Structure formats: structure tokens, C-alpha cells
mmCIF file of C-alpha atoms in Angstrom:
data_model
loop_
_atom_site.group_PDB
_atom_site.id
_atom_site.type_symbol
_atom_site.label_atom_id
_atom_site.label_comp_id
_atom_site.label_asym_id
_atom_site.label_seq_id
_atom_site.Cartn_x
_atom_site.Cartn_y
_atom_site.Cartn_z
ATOM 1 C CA UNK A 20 -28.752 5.850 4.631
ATOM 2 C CA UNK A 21 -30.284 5.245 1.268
ATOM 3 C CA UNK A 22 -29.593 9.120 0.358
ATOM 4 C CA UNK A 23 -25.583 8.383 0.793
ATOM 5 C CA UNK A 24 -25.168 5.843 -1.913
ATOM 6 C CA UNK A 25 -27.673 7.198 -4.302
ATOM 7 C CA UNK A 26 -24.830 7.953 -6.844
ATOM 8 C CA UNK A 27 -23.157 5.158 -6.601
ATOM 9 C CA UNK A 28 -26.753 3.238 -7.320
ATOM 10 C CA UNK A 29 -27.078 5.517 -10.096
ATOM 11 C CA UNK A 30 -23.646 4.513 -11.468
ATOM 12 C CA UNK A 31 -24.270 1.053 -11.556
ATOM 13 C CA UNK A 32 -27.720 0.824 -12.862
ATOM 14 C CA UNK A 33 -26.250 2.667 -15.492
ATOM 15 C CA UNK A 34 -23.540 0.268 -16.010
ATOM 16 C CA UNK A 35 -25.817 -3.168 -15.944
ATOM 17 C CA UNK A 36 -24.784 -4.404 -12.277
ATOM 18 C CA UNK A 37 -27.616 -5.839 -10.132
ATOM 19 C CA UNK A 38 -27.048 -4.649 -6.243
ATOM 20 C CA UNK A 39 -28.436 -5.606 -2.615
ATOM 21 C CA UNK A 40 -28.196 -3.587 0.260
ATOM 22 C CA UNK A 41 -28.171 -4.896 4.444
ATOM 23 C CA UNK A 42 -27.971 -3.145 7.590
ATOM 24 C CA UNK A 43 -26.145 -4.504 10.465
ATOM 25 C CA UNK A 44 -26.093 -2.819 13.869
ATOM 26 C CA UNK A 45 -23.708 -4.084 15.810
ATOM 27 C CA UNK A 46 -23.725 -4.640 19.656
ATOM 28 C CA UNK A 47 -20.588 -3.176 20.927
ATOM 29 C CA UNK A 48 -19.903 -0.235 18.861
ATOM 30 C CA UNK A 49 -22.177 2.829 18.522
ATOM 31 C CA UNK A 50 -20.992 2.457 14.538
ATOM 32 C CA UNK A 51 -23.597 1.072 12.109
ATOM 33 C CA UNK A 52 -22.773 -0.671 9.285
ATOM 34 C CA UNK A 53 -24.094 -0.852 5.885
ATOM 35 C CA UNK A 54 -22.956 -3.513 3.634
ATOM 36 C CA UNK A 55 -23.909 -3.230 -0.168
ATOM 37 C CA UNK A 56 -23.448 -6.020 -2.502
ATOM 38 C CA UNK A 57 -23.387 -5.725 -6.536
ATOM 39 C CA UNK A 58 -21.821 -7.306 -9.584
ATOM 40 C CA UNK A 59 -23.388 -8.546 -13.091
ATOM 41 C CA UNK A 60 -23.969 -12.258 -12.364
ATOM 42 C CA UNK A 61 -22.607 -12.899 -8.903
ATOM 43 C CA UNK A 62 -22.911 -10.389 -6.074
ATOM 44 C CA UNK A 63 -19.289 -10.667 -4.872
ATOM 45 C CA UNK A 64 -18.361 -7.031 -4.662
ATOM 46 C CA UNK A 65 -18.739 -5.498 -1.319
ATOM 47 C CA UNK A 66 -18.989 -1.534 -0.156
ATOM 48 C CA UNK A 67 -19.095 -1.265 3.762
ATOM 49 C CA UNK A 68 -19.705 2.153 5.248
ATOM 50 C CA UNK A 69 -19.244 2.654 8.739
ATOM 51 C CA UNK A 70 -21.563 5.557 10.153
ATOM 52 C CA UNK A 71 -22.664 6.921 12.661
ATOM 53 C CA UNK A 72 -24.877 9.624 14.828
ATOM 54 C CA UNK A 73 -24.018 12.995 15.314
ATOM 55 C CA UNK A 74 -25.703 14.573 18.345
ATOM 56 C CA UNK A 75 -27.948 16.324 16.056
ATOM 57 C CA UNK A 76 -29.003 12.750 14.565
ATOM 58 C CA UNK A 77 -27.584 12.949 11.479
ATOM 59 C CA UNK A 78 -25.078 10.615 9.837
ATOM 60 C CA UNK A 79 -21.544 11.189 9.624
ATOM 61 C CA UNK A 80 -19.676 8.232 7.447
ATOM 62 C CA UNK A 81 -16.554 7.493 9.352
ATOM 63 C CA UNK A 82 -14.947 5.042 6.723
ATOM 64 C CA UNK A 83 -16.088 3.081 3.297
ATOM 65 C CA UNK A 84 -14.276 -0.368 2.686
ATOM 66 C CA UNK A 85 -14.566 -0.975 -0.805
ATOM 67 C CA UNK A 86 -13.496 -5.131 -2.022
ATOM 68 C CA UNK A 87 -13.790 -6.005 -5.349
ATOM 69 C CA UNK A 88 -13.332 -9.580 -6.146
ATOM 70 C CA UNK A 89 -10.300 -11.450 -5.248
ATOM 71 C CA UNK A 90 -8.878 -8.235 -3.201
ATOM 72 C CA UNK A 91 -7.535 -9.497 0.093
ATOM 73 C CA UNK A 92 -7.297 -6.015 1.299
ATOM 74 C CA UNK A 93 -9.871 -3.316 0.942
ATOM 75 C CA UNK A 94 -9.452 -0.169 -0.481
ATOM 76 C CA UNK A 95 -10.564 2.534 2.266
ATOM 77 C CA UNK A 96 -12.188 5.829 1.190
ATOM 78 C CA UNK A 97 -13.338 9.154 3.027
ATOM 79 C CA UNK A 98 -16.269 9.596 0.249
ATOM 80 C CA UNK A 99 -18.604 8.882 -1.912
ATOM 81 C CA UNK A 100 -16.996 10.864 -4.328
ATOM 82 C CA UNK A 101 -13.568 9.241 -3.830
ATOM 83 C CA UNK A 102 -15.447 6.023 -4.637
ATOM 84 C CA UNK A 103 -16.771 6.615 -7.351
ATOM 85 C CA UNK A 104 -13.875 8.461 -9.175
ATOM 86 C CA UNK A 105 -12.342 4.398 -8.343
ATOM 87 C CA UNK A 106 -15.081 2.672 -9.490
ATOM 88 C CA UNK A 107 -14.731 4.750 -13.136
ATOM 89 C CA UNK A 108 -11.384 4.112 -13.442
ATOM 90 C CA UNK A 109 -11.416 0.343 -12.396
ATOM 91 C CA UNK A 110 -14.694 -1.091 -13.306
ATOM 92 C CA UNK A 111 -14.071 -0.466 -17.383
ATOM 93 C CA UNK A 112 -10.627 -2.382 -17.212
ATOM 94 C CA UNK A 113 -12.428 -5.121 -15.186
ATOM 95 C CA UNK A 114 -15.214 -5.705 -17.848
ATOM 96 C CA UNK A 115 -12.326 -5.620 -20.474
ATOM 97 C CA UNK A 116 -10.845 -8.069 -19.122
ATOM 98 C CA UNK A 117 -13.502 -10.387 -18.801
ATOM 99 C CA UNK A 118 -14.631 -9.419 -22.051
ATOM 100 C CA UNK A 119 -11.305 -10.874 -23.415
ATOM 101 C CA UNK A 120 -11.388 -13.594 -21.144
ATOM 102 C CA UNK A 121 -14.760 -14.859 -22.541
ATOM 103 C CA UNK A 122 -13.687 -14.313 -26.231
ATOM 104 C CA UNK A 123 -10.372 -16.269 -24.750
ATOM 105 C CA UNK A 124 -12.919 -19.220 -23.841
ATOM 106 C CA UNK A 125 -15.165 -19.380 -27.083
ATOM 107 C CA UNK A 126 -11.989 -19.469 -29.023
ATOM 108 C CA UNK A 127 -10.757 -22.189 -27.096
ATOM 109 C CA UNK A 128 -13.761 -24.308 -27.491
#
């Protein structure tokens, strides 16, 4: 599983965000789940791919729940691809934003 997030790794090392990854198999589904964790101070972004076998043991990725913070609904995508083409869009208006809302605080101080 590490080989289907390995560009969405790359893209936030690039960017500065720290990450942690967990497996979770649960008992009652033949799904597996991967749950990744990143951000830049707190980890309280979440990616959570549901996979799982093919006959010929290889993994097929049946759905990736993507929740930035604050989202009360997650943003469901087919692929990595589709995830990342998100991620560029959103993450440079999120860091905006809390670029203005930390220049917001020092000036209010």
C-alpha cells in the first residue's frame, strides 16, 4: 500500500506537511483500510482509502475519503490523481488564509 500514496507523500514533503500513516483491518468486511494523517503543526487532515484484494492479490482502491479540517462531510475520490489535482487547488488557498489569519493576530496584539 505504500506504492499508492507515493505521490501524494511526495506532494506534501514538498509542501512542508509532516504525515503518519495506520492500517486497520477490519473484522467484518474483506475491505482494508488505510488511514493517513498530515498537516503542518497538528495532524488533523485525514485520507482513508478503502482497498481491497483482487483474486490475483493485488490491490484495487474501491474509494478515498479525503477530510480536511472542519469538513463534516468528506470529499470522495476514485484516484490518486483526482486527489491530488484537489489538494493543488485547495491546499494554497488554505495556507493563505492562515497566512492572513496570523498576520490578522500579530496586528492585533
Amino acid at each position: 500500500m505504500i506504492t499508492v500514496l507515493n505521490l501524494t507523500k511526495q506532494y506534501l514533503k514538498s509542501r512542508h506537511y509532516r504525515y503518519e500513516k495506520s492500517y486497520i483491518r477490519p473484522l467484518m468486511t474483506p475491505e482494508s483500510v488505510y488511514v493517513f494523517k498530515f498537516g503542518r503543526e497538528a495532524l488533523n487532515n485525514r485520507v482513508i482509502i478503502r482497498y481491497s484484494h483482487t483474486w490475483t492479490g493485488r490491490r484495487k482502491i474501491n474509494e478515498i475519503d479525503l477530510r480536511l479540517h472542519k469538513q463534516k462531510h468528506p470529499r470522495i475520490f476514485r484516484s490518486e490523481k483526482d486527489l491530488l489535482n484537489y489538494l493543488e487547488s485547495r491546499l494554497p488557498r488554505r495556507e493563505e488564509e492562515e497566512k492572513e489569519h496570523q498576520t490578522d493576530e500579530e496586528n492585533a496584539k
